[in-house]
mmCIF file with all atom_site columns, C-alpha atoms in Angstrom:
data_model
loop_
_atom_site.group_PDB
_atom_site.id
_atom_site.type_symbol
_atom_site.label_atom_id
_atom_site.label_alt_id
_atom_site.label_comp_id
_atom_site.label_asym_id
_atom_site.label_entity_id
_atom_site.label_seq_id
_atom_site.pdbx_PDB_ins_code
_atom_site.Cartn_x
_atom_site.Cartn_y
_atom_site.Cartn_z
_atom_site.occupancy
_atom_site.B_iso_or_equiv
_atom_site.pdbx_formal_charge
_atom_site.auth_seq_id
_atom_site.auth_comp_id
_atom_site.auth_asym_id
_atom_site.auth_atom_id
_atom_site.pdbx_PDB_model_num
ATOM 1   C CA . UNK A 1 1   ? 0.000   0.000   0.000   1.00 0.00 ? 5   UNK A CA 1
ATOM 2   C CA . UNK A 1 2   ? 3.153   2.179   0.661   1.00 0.00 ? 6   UNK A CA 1
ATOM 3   C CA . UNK A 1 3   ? 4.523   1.486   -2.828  1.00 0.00 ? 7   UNK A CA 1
ATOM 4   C CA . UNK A 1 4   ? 1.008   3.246   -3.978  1.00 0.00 ? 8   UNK A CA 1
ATOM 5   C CA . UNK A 1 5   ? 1.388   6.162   -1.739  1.00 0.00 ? 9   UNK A CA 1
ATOM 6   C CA . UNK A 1 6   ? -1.130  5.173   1.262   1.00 0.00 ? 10  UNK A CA 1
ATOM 7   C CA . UNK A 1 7   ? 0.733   6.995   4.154   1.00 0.00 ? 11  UNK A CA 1
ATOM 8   C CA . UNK A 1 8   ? -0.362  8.232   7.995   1.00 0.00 ? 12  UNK A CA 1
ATOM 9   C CA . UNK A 1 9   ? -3.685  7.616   9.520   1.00 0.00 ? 13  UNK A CA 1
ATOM 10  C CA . UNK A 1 10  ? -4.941  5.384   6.004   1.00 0.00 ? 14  UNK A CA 1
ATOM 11  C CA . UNK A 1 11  ? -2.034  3.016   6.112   1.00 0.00 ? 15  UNK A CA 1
ATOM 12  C CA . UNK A 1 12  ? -1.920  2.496   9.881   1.00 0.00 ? 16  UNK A CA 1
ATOM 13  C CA . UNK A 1 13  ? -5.953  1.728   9.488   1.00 0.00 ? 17  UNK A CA 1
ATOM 14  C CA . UNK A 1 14  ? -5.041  -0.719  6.916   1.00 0.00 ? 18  UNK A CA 1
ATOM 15  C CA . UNK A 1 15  ? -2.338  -1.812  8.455   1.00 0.00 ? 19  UNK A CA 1
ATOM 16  C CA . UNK A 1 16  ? -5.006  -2.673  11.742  1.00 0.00 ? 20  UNK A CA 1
ATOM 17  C CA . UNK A 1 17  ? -7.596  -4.548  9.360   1.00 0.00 ? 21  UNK A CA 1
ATOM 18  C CA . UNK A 1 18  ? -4.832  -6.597  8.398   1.00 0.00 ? 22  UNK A CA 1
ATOM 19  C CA . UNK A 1 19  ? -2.400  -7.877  11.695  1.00 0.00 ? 23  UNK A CA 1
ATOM 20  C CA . UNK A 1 20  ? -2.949  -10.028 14.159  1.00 0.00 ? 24  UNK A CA 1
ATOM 21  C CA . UNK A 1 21  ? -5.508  -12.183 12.298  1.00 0.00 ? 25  UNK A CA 1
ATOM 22  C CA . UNK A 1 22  ? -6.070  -15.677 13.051  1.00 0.00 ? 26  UNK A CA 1
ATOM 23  C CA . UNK A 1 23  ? -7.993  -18.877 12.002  1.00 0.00 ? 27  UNK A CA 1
ATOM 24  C CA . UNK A 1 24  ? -8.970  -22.134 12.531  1.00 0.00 ? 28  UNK A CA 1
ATOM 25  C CA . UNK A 1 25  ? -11.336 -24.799 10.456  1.00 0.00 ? 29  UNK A CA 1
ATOM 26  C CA . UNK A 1 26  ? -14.622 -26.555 11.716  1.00 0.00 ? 30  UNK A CA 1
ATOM 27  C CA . UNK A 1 27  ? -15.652 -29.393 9.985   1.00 0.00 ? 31  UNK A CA 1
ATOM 28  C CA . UNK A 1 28  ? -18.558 -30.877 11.755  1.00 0.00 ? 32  UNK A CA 1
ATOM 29  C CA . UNK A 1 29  ? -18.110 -31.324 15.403  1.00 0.00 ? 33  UNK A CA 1
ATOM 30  C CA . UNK A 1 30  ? -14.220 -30.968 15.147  1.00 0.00 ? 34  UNK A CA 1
ATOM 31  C CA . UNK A 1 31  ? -12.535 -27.565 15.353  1.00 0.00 ? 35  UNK A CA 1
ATOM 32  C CA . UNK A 1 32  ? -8.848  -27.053 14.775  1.00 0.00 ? 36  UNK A CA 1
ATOM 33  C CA . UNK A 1 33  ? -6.523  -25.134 16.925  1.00 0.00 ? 37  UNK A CA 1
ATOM 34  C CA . UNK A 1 34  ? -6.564  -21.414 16.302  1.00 0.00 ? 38  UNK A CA 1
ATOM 35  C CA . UNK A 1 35  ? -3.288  -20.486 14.187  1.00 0.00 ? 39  UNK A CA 1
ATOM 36  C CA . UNK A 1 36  ? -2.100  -16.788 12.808  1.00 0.00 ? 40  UNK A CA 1
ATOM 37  C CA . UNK A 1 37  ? -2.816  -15.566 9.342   1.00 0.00 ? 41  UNK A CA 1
ATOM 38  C CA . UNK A 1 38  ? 0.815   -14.018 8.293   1.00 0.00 ? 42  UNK A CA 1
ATOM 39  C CA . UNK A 1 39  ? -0.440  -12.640 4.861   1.00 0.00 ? 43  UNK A CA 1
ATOM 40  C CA . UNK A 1 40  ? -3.121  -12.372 2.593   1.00 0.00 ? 44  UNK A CA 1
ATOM 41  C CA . UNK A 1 41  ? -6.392  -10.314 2.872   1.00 0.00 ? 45  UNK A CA 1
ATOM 42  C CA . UNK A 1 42  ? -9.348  -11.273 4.302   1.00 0.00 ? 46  UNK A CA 1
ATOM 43  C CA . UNK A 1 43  ? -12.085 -13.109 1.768   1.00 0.00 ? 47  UNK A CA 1
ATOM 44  C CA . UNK A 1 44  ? -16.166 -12.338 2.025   1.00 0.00 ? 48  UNK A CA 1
ATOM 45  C CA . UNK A 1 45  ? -15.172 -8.801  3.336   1.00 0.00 ? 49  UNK A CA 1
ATOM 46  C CA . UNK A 1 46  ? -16.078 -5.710  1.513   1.00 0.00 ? 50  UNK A CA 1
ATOM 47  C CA . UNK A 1 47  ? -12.134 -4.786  1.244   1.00 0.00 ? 51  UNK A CA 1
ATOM 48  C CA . UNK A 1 48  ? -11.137 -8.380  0.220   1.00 0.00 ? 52  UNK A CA 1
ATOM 49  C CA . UNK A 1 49  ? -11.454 -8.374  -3.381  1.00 0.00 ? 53  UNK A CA 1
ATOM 50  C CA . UNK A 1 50  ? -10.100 -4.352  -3.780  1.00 0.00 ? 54  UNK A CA 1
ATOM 51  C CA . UNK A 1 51  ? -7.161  -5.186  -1.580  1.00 0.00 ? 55  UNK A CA 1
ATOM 52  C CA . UNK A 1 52  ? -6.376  -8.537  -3.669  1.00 0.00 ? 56  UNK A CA 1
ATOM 53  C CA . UNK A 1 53  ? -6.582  -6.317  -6.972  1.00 0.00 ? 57  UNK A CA 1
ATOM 54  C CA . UNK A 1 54  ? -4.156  -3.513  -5.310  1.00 0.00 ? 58  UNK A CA 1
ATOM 55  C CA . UNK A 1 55  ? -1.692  -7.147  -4.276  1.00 0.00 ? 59  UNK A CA 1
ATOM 56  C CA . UNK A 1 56  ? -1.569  -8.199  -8.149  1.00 0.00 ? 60  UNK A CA 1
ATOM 57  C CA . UNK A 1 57  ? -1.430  -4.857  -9.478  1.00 0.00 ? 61  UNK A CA 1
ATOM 58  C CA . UNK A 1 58  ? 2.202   -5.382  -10.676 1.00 0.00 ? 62  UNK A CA 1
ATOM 59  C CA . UNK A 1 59  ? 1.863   -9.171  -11.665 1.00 0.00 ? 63  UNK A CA 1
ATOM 60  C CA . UNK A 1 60  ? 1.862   -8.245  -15.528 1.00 0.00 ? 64  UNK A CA 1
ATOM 61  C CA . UNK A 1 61  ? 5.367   -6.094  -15.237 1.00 0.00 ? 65  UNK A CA 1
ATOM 62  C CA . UNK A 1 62  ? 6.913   -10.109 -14.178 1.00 0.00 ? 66  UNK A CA 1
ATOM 63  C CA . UNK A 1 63  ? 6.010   -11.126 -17.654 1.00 0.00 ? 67  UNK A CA 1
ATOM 64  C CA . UNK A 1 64  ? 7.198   -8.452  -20.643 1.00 0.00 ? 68  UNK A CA 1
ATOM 65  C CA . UNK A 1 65  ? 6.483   -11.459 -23.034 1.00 0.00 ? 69  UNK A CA 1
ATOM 66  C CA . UNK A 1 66  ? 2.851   -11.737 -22.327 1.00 0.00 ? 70  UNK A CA 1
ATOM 67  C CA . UNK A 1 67  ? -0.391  -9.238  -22.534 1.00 0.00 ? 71  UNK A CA 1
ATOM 68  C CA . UNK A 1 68  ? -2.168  -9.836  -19.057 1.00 0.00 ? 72  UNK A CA 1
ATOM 69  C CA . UNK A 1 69  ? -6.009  -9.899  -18.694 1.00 0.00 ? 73  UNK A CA 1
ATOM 70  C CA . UNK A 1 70  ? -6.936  -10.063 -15.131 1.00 0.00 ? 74  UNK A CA 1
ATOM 71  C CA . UNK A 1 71  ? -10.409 -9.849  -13.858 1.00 0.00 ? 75  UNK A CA 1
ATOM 72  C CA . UNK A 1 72  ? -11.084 -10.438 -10.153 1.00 0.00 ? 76  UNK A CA 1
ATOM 73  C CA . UNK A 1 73  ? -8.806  -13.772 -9.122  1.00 0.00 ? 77  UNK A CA 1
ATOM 74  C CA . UNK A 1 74  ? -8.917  -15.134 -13.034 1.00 0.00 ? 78  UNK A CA 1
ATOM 75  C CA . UNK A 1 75  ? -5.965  -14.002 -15.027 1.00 0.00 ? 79  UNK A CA 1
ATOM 76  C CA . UNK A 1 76  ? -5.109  -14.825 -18.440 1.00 0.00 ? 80  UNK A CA 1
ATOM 77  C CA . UNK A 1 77  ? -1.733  -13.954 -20.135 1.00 0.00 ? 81  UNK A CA 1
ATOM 78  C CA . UNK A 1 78  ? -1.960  -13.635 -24.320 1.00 0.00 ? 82  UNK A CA 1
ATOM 79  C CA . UNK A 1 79  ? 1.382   -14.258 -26.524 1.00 0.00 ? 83  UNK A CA 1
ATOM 80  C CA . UNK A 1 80  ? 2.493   -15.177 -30.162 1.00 0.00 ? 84  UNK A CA 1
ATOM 81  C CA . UNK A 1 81  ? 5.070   -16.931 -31.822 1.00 0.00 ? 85  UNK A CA 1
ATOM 82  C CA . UNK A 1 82  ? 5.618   -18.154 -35.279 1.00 0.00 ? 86  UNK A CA 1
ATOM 83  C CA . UNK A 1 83  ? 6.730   -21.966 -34.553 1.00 0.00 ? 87  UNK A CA 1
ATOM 84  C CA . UNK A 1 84  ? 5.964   -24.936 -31.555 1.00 0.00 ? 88  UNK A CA 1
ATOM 85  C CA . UNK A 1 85  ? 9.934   -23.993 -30.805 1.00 0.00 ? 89  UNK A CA 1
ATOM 86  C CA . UNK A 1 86  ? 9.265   -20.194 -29.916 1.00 0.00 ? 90  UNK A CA 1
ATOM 87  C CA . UNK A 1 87  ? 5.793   -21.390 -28.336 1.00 0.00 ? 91  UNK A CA 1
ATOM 88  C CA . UNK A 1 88  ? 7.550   -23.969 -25.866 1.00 0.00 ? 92  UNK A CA 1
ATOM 89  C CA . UNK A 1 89  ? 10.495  -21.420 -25.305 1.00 0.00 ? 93  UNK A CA 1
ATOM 90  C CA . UNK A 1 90  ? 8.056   -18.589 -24.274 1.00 0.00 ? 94  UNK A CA 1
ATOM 91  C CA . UNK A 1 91  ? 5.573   -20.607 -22.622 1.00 0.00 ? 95  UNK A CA 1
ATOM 92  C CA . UNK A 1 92  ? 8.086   -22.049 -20.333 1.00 0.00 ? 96  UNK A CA 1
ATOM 93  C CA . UNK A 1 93  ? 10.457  -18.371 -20.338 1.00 0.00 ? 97  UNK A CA 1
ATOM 94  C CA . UNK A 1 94  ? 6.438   -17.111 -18.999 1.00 0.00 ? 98  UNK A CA 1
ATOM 95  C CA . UNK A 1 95  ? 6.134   -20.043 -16.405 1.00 0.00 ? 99  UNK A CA 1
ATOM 96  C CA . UNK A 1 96  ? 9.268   -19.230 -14.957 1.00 0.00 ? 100 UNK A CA 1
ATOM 97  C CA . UNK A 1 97  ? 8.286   -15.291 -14.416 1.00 0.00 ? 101 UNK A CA 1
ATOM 98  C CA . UNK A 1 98  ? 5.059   -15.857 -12.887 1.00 0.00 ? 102 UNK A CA 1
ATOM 99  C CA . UNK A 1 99  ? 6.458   -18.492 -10.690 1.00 0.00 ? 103 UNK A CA 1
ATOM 100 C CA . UNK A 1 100 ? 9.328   -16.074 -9.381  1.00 0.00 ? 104 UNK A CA 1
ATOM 101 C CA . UNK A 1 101 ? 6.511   -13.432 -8.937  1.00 0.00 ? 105 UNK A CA 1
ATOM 102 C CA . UNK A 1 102 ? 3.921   -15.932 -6.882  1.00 0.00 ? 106 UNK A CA 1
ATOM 103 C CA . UNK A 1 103 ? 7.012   -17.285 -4.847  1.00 0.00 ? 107 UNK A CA 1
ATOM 104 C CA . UNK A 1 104 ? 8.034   -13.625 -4.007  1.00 0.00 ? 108 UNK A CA 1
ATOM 105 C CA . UNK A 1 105 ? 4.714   -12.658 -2.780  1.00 0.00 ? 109 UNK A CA 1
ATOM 106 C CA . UNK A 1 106 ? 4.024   -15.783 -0.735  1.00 0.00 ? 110 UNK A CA 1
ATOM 107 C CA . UNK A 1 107 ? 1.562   -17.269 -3.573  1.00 0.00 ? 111 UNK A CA 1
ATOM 108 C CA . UNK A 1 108 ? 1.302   -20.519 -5.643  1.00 0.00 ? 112 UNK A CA 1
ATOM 109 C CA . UNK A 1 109 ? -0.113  -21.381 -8.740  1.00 0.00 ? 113 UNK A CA 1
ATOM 110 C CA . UNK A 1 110 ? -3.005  -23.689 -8.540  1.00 0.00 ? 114 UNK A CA 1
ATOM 111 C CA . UNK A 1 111 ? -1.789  -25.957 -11.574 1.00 0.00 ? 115 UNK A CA 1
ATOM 112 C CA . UNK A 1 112 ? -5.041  -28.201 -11.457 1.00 0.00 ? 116 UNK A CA 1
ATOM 113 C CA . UNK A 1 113 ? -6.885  -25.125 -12.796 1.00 0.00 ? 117 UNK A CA 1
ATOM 114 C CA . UNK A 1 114 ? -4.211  -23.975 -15.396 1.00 0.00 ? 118 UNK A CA 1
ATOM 115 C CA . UNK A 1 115 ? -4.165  -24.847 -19.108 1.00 0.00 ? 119 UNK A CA 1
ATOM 116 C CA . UNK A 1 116 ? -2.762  -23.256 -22.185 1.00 0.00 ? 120 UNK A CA 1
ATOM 117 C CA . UNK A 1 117 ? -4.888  -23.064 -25.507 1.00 0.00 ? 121 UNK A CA 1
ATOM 118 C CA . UNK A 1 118 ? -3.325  -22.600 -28.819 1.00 0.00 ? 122 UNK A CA 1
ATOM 119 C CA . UNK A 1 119 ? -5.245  -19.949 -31.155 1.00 0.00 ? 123 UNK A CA 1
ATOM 120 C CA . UNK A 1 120 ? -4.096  -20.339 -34.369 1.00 0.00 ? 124 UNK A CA 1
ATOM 121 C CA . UNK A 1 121 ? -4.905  -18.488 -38.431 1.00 0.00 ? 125 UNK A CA 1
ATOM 122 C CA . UNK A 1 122 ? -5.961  -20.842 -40.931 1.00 0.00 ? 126 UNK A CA 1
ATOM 123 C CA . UNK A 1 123 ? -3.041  -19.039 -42.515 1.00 0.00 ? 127 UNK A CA 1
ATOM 124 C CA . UNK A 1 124 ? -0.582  -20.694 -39.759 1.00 0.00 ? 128 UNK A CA 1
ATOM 125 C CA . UNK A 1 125 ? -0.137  -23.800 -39.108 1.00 0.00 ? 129 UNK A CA 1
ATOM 126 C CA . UNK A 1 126 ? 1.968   -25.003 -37.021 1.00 0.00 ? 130 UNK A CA 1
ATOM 127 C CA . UNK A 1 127 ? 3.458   -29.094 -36.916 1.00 0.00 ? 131 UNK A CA 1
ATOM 128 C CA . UNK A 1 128 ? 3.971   -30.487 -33.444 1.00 0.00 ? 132 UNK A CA 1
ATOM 129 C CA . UNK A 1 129 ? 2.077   -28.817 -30.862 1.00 0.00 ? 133 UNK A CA 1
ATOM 130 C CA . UNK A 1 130 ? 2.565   -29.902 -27.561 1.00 0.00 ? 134 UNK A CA 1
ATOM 131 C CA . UNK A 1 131 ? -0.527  -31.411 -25.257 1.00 0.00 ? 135 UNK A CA 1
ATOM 132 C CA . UNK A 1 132 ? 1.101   -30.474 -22.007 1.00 0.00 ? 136 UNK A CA 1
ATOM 133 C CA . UNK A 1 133 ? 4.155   -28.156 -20.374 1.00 0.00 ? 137 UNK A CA 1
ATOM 134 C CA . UNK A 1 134 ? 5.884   -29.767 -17.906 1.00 0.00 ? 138 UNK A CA 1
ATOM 135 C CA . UNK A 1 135 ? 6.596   -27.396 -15.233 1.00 0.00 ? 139 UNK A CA 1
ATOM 136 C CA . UNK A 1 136 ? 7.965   -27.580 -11.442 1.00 0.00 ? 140 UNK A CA 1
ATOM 137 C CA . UNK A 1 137 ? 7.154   -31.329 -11.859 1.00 0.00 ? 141 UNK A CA 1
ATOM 138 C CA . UNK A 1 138 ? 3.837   -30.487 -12.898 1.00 0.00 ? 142 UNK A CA 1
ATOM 139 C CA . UNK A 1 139 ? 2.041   -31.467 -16.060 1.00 0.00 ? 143 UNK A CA 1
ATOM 140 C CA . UNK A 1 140 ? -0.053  -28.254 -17.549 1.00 0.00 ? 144 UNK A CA 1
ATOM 141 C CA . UNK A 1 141 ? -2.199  -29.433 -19.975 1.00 0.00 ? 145 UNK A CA 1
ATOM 142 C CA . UNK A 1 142 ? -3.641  -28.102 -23.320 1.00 0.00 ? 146 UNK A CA 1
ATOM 143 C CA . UNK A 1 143 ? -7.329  -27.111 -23.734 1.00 0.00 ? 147 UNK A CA 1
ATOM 144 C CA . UNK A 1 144 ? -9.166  -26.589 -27.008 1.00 0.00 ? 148 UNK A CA 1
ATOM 145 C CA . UNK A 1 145 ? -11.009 -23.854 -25.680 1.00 0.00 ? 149 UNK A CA 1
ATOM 146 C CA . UNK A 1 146 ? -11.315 -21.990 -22.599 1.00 0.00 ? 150 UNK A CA 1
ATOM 147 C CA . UNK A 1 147 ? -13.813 -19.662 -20.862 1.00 0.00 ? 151 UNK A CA 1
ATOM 148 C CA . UNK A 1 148 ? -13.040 -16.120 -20.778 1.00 0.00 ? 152 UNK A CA 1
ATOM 149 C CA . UNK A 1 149 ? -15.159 -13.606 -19.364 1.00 0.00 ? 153 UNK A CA 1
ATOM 150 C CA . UNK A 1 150 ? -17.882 -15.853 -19.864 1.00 0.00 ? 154 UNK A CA 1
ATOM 151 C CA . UNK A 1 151 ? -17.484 -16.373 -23.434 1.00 0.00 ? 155 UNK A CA 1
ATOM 152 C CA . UNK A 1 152 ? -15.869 -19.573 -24.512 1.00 0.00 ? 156 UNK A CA 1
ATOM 153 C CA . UNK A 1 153 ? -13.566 -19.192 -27.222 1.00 0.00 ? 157 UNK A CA 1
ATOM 154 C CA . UNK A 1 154 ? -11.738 -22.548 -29.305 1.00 0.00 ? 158 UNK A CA 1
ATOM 155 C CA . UNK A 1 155 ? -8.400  -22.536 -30.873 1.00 0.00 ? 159 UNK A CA 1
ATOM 156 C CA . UNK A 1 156 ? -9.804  -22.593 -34.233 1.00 0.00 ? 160 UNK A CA 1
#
């Protein structure tokens, strides 16, 4: 919030709303012990989702290669190439960025809801095309289509 120019009574109000939080989970009858929340902002609250937006603010300057559409928690990140070489090579090189930026801000990257689609021209076409990444012993797979802003959109 500093880095955006929140100072004096506003960042020490903020700064309130977000220490000393804890949390435990209930499950039926059985609740867990009570532990401290060390980061992260607090979900279902009216400041939750415009505090997580001011968090990933800078998450597209970790990736020049990409164009980043974010919208709420679902982020997207566009790029072209002209063979499955340069696709793999800047996939990966885009991996890597976003995986230095999630580890530096105490995050991790949910890879059972992450897949890359392939848009291609009719004019383009391109021989080889992966099904999967492999990344930090994870498999990423390919998708024919995915949902964006509630509009599905294919490779085709």
């Amino acid at each position: 919030l500093e880095h955006y120019g929140i100072r004096g009574t506003a960042l020490e109000l903020f700064k309130s709303y977000l220490s000393n939080r804890k949390q435990y989970v209930h499950i039926n009858n059985c609740k867990s012990q009570t532990r401290p929340i060390s980061c992260g902002v607090p979900q279902g609250s009216v400041l939750g989702p415009l505090l997580f937006l001011i968090f990933i603010n800078d998450l597209p300057n970790c990736c020049p290669l990409g164009k980043f559409r974010i919208f709420a928690d679902d982020t997207n990140v566009f790029f072209h190439c002209k063979n499955s070489d340069e696709l793999i090579l800047i996939g990966k090189t885009i991996m890597i960025e976003l995986n230095s930026w999630f580890t530096a801000n105490k995050m991790t990257l949910n890879t059972d809801k992450t897949s890359f689609t392939i848009f291609k021209t009719n004019r383009l076409i391109i021989p080889n095309l992966p099904d999967h990444i492999e990344f930090l012993n994870c498999k990423i797979n390919r998708s024919t289509e995915i949902k964006f802003l509630g509009l599905t959109l294919d490779e085709n």
